[in-house]
Each structure stands twice: as structure tokens, then as C-alpha cells.
Amino acid sequence: RTIGDRIGEAKASGNLGNTLKILGQFDEAVVCCQRHLDISQEQGDKVGEARALYNIGNVYHAKGKHLSWNVAQDPGYLPQEVKETLQKASEYYERNLSLVKELGDRAAQGRAYGNLGNTQYLLGNFSEAIAFHKERLAIAKEFGDKAAERRAYSNLGNAHIFLGRFDISAEYYKKTLQLSRQLKDQAVEAQACYSLGNTYTLLQDYERAIEYHLKHLVIAQELGDR
């Protein structure tokens, strides 16, 4: 501010916002991220503007998740305050998405699609969540980003469960499992086995359910995860 560096001030405000978000001070975080947005717009800095929109979305997303922890319920059955907060997150992610499309930034589009999928899932809009996660998946494949691809499969599996499409969920969870083994991530592998166990229980294929739950158990024991 002293040297009149507006772009520098915008970036610093954004960093403060992100830090406050991590500290759980969501309302203060929004103020700082909004400052980042305002200055970026005033300076015609499209990249900064996109980043600020994404960060504000993140703050509302984190706040919504934080508020919903106190009400352990299935996605979609949310108190009004949580719903409004997640809808705000969604709106900022949408604004970010249209801007990064304009800028031709595919990697940023991938991040926006993933987060839109997650917010729509929490809001109980499972078909919308699936559409966004499919976009996320396509971009992850485009970049050869195996970790993001793995997350997309997992999220697609979760959303299909709530639509009662258990067989489709099982296919997505199997892809999750395959990739978690490729990535040598045992915790995620265990999680995928757990999801498959539950899905096969819903499909009333109890033999297979047992098989996957046993795999989950073995990894949990290996990892010493009580």
C-alpha cells in the first residue's frame, strides 16, 4: 500500500484470505478475498480476478463443510444456513469457471469442475454433481493427472450411490481401486475396498462384499489404523 502497488496489495489480500480460511475465520477470509477480487477487477487483471473468485468459492465451501459437520446427515438434508453457504460457493465457482474458460486455462477449469461437483453433491444435486465430475475426469485424463482422475472416479461412485445406481457405482469404485494401486496409495486403496464392500452389500452380492471388506481390514491392519 505504501508504494502504491495495487496488484501486490491484491495478492497479499488473497493470501491473507486463504490463511484466515485455514484458521476457520471464514467471515474475515471473505473480506480479504473480496478485496483481492475488487482490486483485480479495478486493475483489469483477469488472472487475479479468476483466482479471487476461486478463493471466495473455497472459503464458502470450507465454511459450508464446517457448518455441516455439526449435523451428521446425508448430502442434501441440510439446514438453511449450510445450504445458502454452499450455494454461494457454487456461484463463485461458476463465475471462476466462465472466466478461466475465457482465459483458456484448462487446468483451472478442471479444478473448478471438481469443486462444483463436490458442492452440488453436498447440496444433494447428484445428477449435476455427476455432470461436473465427468468434466473433471475428462480434463484429468487430458493432463495425465492420475490423482485427480482417481478422485473423480471416487466422486462419481459416491454420487451414483445416492441415485440408486449401485452397479455403476461399483464400476467407478473399481477404477478408483485400480488407480490407487497404481499410485501405491494404500489408504485410498483401503477406502475403495470399503466403498466396494458397501456397494456389493447394497447389490445383495454378499460374497463379494465380504471379499472387499476383508481386503479393507487387511490394509487397515497393515497401516496400524485402529
Short mmCIF file of C-alpha atoms in Angstrom, two decimals:
data_model
loop_
_atom_site.label_atom_id
_atom_site.label_comp_id
_atom_site.label_asym_id
_atom_site.label_seq_id
_atom_site.Cartn_x
_atom_site.Cartn_y
_atom_site.Cartn_z
CA ARG A 1 0.00 0.00 0.00
CA THR A 2 2.81 2.41 0.93
CA ILE A 3 4.42 2.10 -2.51
CA GLY A 4 1.05 2.08 -4.27
CA ASP A 5 1.49 -1.43 -5.67
CA ARG A 6 -2.17 -2.36 -6.25
CA ILE A 7 -1.53 -5.80 -7.74
CA GLY A 8 0.80 -6.60 -4.82
CA GLU A 9 -1.88 -5.46 -2.38
CA ALA A 10 -4.45 -7.66 -4.15
CA LYS A 11 -2.21 -10.74 -3.94
CA ALA A 12 -1.40 -10.08 -0.29
CA SER A 13 -5.12 -9.74 0.49
CA GLY A 14 -5.75 -13.06 -1.28
CA ASN A 15 -3.02 -14.77 0.74
CA LEU A 16 -4.47 -13.37 3.95
CA GLY A 17 -7.89 -14.66 2.92
CA ASN A 18 -6.56 -18.16 2.31
CA THR A 19 -4.73 -18.17 5.63
CA LEU A 20 -7.81 -16.98 7.54
CA LYS A 21 -9.83 -19.72 5.80
CA ILE A 22 -7.41 -22.35 7.12
CA LEU A 23 -7.77 -20.82 10.60
CA GLY A 24 -11.55 -21.20 10.28
CA GLN A 25 -12.14 -17.42 10.35
CA PHE A 26 -14.43 -17.57 7.34
CA ASP A 27 -16.11 -14.16 7.50
CA GLU A 28 -12.79 -12.30 7.77
CA ALA A 29 -11.45 -14.52 4.97
CA VAL A 30 -14.28 -13.45 2.66
CA VAL A 31 -13.50 -9.77 3.30
CA CYS A 32 -9.84 -10.26 2.31
CA CYS A 33 -10.66 -12.38 -0.74
CA GLN A 34 -13.27 -9.83 -1.82
CA ARG A 35 -10.57 -7.13 -1.63
CA HIS A 36 -8.38 -9.30 -3.88
CA LEU A 37 -11.33 -9.54 -6.30
CA ASP A 38 -12.14 -5.81 -6.23
CA ILE A 39 -8.57 -4.69 -6.89
CA SER A 40 -8.07 -7.31 -9.63
CA GLN A 41 -11.21 -6.08 -11.40
CA GLU A 42 -10.18 -2.45 -10.96
CA GLN A 43 -6.74 -3.24 -12.47
CA GLY A 44 -8.19 -5.36 -15.28
CA ASP A 45 -6.17 -8.34 -14.00
CA LYS A 46 -8.22 -11.28 -15.31
CA VAL A 47 -5.93 -13.96 -13.88
CA GLY A 48 -6.09 -12.34 -10.44
CA GLU A 49 -9.85 -11.98 -10.75
CA ALA A 50 -10.23 -15.68 -11.60
CA ARG A 51 -8.02 -16.64 -8.67
CA ALA A 52 -10.00 -14.43 -6.30
CA LEU A 53 -13.34 -15.90 -7.44
CA TYR A 54 -11.95 -19.39 -6.91
CA ASN A 55 -10.66 -18.46 -3.44
CA ILE A 56 -14.01 -16.98 -2.37
CA GLY A 57 -15.68 -20.18 -3.56
CA ASN A 58 -13.20 -22.12 -1.45
CA VAL A 59 -13.97 -20.06 1.66
CA TYR A 60 -17.73 -20.63 1.35
CA HIS A 61 -17.11 -24.31 0.53
CA ALA A 62 -14.97 -24.73 3.65
CA LYS A 63 -17.49 -22.81 5.76
CA GLY A 64 -20.35 -24.97 4.44
CA LYS A 65 -18.45 -28.17 5.20
CA HIS A 66 -17.53 -26.85 8.65
CA LEU A 67 -21.16 -25.98 9.43
CA SER A 68 -22.43 -29.34 8.16
CA TRP A 69 -20.04 -31.35 10.37
CA ASN A 70 -22.29 -30.45 13.29
CA VAL A 71 -25.25 -32.08 11.51
CA ALA A 72 -24.20 -35.60 10.52
CA GLN A 73 -26.72 -36.21 7.76
CA ASP A 74 -26.76 -37.48 4.21
CA PRO A 75 -25.97 -34.94 1.47
CA GLY A 76 -28.99 -32.86 0.54
CA TYR A 77 -30.59 -32.79 4.00
CA LEU A 78 -29.07 -29.56 5.18
CA PRO A 79 -30.07 -26.67 7.43
CA GLN A 80 -30.85 -23.44 5.53
CA GLU A 81 -27.62 -21.67 6.55
CA VAL A 82 -25.48 -24.54 5.25
CA LYS A 83 -27.45 -24.69 2.01
CA GLU A 84 -27.08 -20.95 1.38
CA THR A 85 -23.34 -21.08 2.12
CA LEU A 86 -22.77 -23.97 -0.30
CA GLN A 87 -24.91 -22.25 -2.95
CA LYS A 88 -22.68 -19.19 -2.62
CA ALA A 89 -19.60 -21.41 -3.06
CA SER A 90 -21.20 -22.84 -6.18
CA GLU A 91 -21.94 -19.39 -7.60
CA TYR A 92 -18.33 -18.25 -7.19
CA TYR A 93 -17.00 -21.47 -8.73
CA GLU A 94 -19.36 -20.92 -11.70
CA ARG A 95 -18.05 -17.37 -12.13
CA ASN A 96 -14.49 -18.66 -11.88
CA LEU A 97 -15.25 -21.36 -14.45
CA SER A 98 -16.61 -18.96 -17.05
CA LEU A 99 -13.58 -16.70 -16.60
CA VAL A 100 -10.96 -19.47 -16.85
CA LYS A 101 -12.77 -20.75 -19.96
CA GLU A 102 -12.36 -17.26 -21.42
CA LEU A 103 -8.66 -17.39 -20.47
CA GLY A 104 -8.33 -20.89 -21.95
CA ASP A 105 -6.85 -22.28 -18.72
CA ARG A 106 -7.76 -26.00 -18.83
CA ALA A 107 -6.07 -26.93 -15.55
CA ALA A 108 -8.07 -24.26 -13.70
CA GLN A 109 -11.25 -25.47 -15.43
CA GLY A 110 -10.54 -28.93 -14.05
CA ARG A 111 -10.27 -27.58 -10.51
CA ALA A 112 -13.50 -25.60 -10.89
CA TYR A 113 -15.41 -28.62 -12.24
CA GLY A 114 -14.19 -30.79 -9.36
CA ASN A 115 -15.26 -28.26 -6.75
CA LEU A 116 -18.61 -27.65 -8.45
CA GLY A 117 -19.17 -31.41 -8.38
CA ASN A 118 -18.37 -31.51 -4.67
CA THR A 119 -20.65 -28.59 -3.74
CA GLN A 120 -23.54 -29.94 -5.82
CA TYR A 121 -23.06 -33.35 -4.17
CA LEU A 122 -23.29 -31.80 -0.70
CA LEU A 123 -26.42 -29.91 -1.79
CA GLY A 124 -27.96 -33.24 -2.85
CA ASN A 125 -27.99 -32.35 -6.57
CA PHE A 126 -26.50 -35.68 -7.62
CA SER A 127 -27.17 -35.52 -11.36
CA GLU A 128 -25.50 -32.08 -11.56
CA ALA A 129 -22.60 -33.40 -9.45
CA ILE A 130 -22.14 -36.28 -11.90
CA ALA A 131 -22.08 -33.94 -14.91
CA PHE A 132 -19.37 -31.79 -13.27
CA HIS A 133 -17.28 -34.77 -12.14
CA LYS A 134 -17.38 -36.20 -15.67
CA GLU A 135 -15.94 -32.92 -16.95
CA ARG A 136 -13.32 -33.09 -14.21
CA LEU A 137 -12.47 -36.65 -15.23
CA ALA A 138 -12.02 -35.71 -18.90
CA ILE A 139 -9.60 -32.89 -18.02
CA ALA A 140 -7.67 -35.09 -15.58
CA LYS A 141 -7.19 -37.67 -18.35
CA GLU A 142 -6.16 -34.91 -20.75
CA PHE A 143 -3.37 -33.89 -18.35
CA GLY A 144 -2.47 -37.45 -17.32
CA ASP A 145 -3.26 -36.39 -13.73
CA LYS A 146 -3.80 -39.80 -12.13
CA ALA A 147 -4.56 -38.46 -8.65
CA ALA A 148 -7.30 -36.16 -9.96
CA GLU A 149 -8.64 -38.97 -12.15
CA ARG A 150 -8.78 -41.22 -9.09
CA ARG A 151 -10.69 -38.59 -7.10
CA ALA A 152 -13.15 -38.10 -9.96
CA TYR A 153 -13.91 -41.85 -10.13
CA SER A 154 -14.44 -41.92 -6.39
CA ASN A 155 -16.77 -38.90 -6.50
CA LEU A 156 -18.71 -40.38 -9.43
CA GLY A 157 -19.15 -43.59 -7.47
CA ASN A 158 -20.46 -41.69 -4.43
CA ALA A 159 -22.98 -39.67 -6.45
CA HIS A 160 -24.37 -42.74 -8.27
CA ILE A 161 -25.00 -44.44 -4.91
CA PHE A 162 -27.48 -41.70 -4.00
CA LEU A 163 -29.26 -42.15 -7.33
CA GLY A 164 -29.62 -45.85 -6.55
CA ARG A 165 -27.35 -46.88 -9.45
CA PHE A 166 -25.25 -49.28 -7.41
CA ASP A 167 -23.89 -51.26 -10.37
CA ILE A 168 -22.50 -48.07 -11.97
CA SER A 169 -21.01 -47.06 -8.60
CA ALA A 170 -19.25 -50.42 -8.36
CA GLU A 171 -17.62 -49.85 -11.77
CA TYR A 172 -16.36 -46.40 -10.73
CA TYR A 173 -15.07 -47.70 -7.39
CA LYS A 174 -13.19 -50.48 -9.22
CA LYS A 175 -11.46 -47.83 -11.33
CA THR A 176 -10.66 -45.95 -8.10
CA LEU A 177 -9.16 -49.13 -6.68
CA GLN A 178 -7.11 -49.78 -9.81
CA LEU A 179 -5.65 -46.26 -9.79
CA SER A 180 -4.97 -46.23 -6.04
CA ARG A 181 -2.86 -49.37 -6.58
CA GLN A 182 -1.05 -47.71 -9.49
CA LEU A 183 -0.41 -44.68 -7.26
CA LYS A 184 0.66 -47.01 -4.42
CA ASP A 185 -1.68 -45.18 -2.03
CA GLN A 186 -2.74 -47.78 0.49
CA ALA A 187 -5.08 -45.58 2.49
CA VAL A 188 -7.06 -44.77 -0.65
CA GLU A 189 -6.94 -48.42 -1.70
CA ALA A 190 -8.49 -49.36 1.65
CA GLN A 191 -11.17 -46.69 1.20
CA ALA A 192 -12.03 -48.04 -2.26
CA CYS A 193 -12.32 -51.59 -0.88
CA TYR A 194 -14.61 -50.28 1.86
CA SER A 195 -16.81 -48.49 -0.70
CA LEU A 196 -16.94 -51.63 -2.85
CA GLY A 197 -17.87 -53.72 0.17
CA ASN A 198 -20.78 -51.40 0.95
CA THR A 199 -21.86 -51.22 -2.70
CA TYR A 200 -21.95 -55.01 -3.07
CA THR A 201 -23.95 -55.20 0.15
CA LEU A 202 -26.49 -52.84 -1.47
CA LEU A 203 -26.42 -55.07 -4.57
CA GLN A 204 -27.01 -58.06 -2.22
CA ASP A 205 -23.88 -59.78 -3.52
CA TYR A 206 -22.69 -60.69 -0.03
CA GLU A 207 -19.80 -62.95 -1.07
CA ARG A 208 -18.17 -60.12 -2.95
CA ALA A 209 -18.97 -57.66 -0.17
CA ILE A 210 -17.13 -59.88 2.31
CA GLU A 211 -14.18 -60.19 -0.07
CA TYR A 212 -13.75 -56.41 -0.29
CA HIS A 213 -14.34 -55.78 3.42
CA LEU A 214 -11.64 -58.35 4.20
CA LYS A 215 -9.23 -56.53 1.86
CA HIS A 216 -10.11 -53.30 3.66
CA LEU A 217 -9.44 -54.97 7.00
CA VAL A 218 -6.06 -56.34 5.92
CA ILE A 219 -4.84 -52.91 4.73
CA ALA A 220 -6.18 -51.20 7.86
CA GLN A 221 -4.20 -53.69 9.96
CA GLU A 222 -1.07 -53.20 7.81
CA LEU A 223 -1.33 -49.45 8.28
CA GLY A 224 -1.99 -49.87 12.01
CA ASP A 225 -5.12 -47.76 11.54
CA ARG A 226 -7.27 -48.56 14.57
#
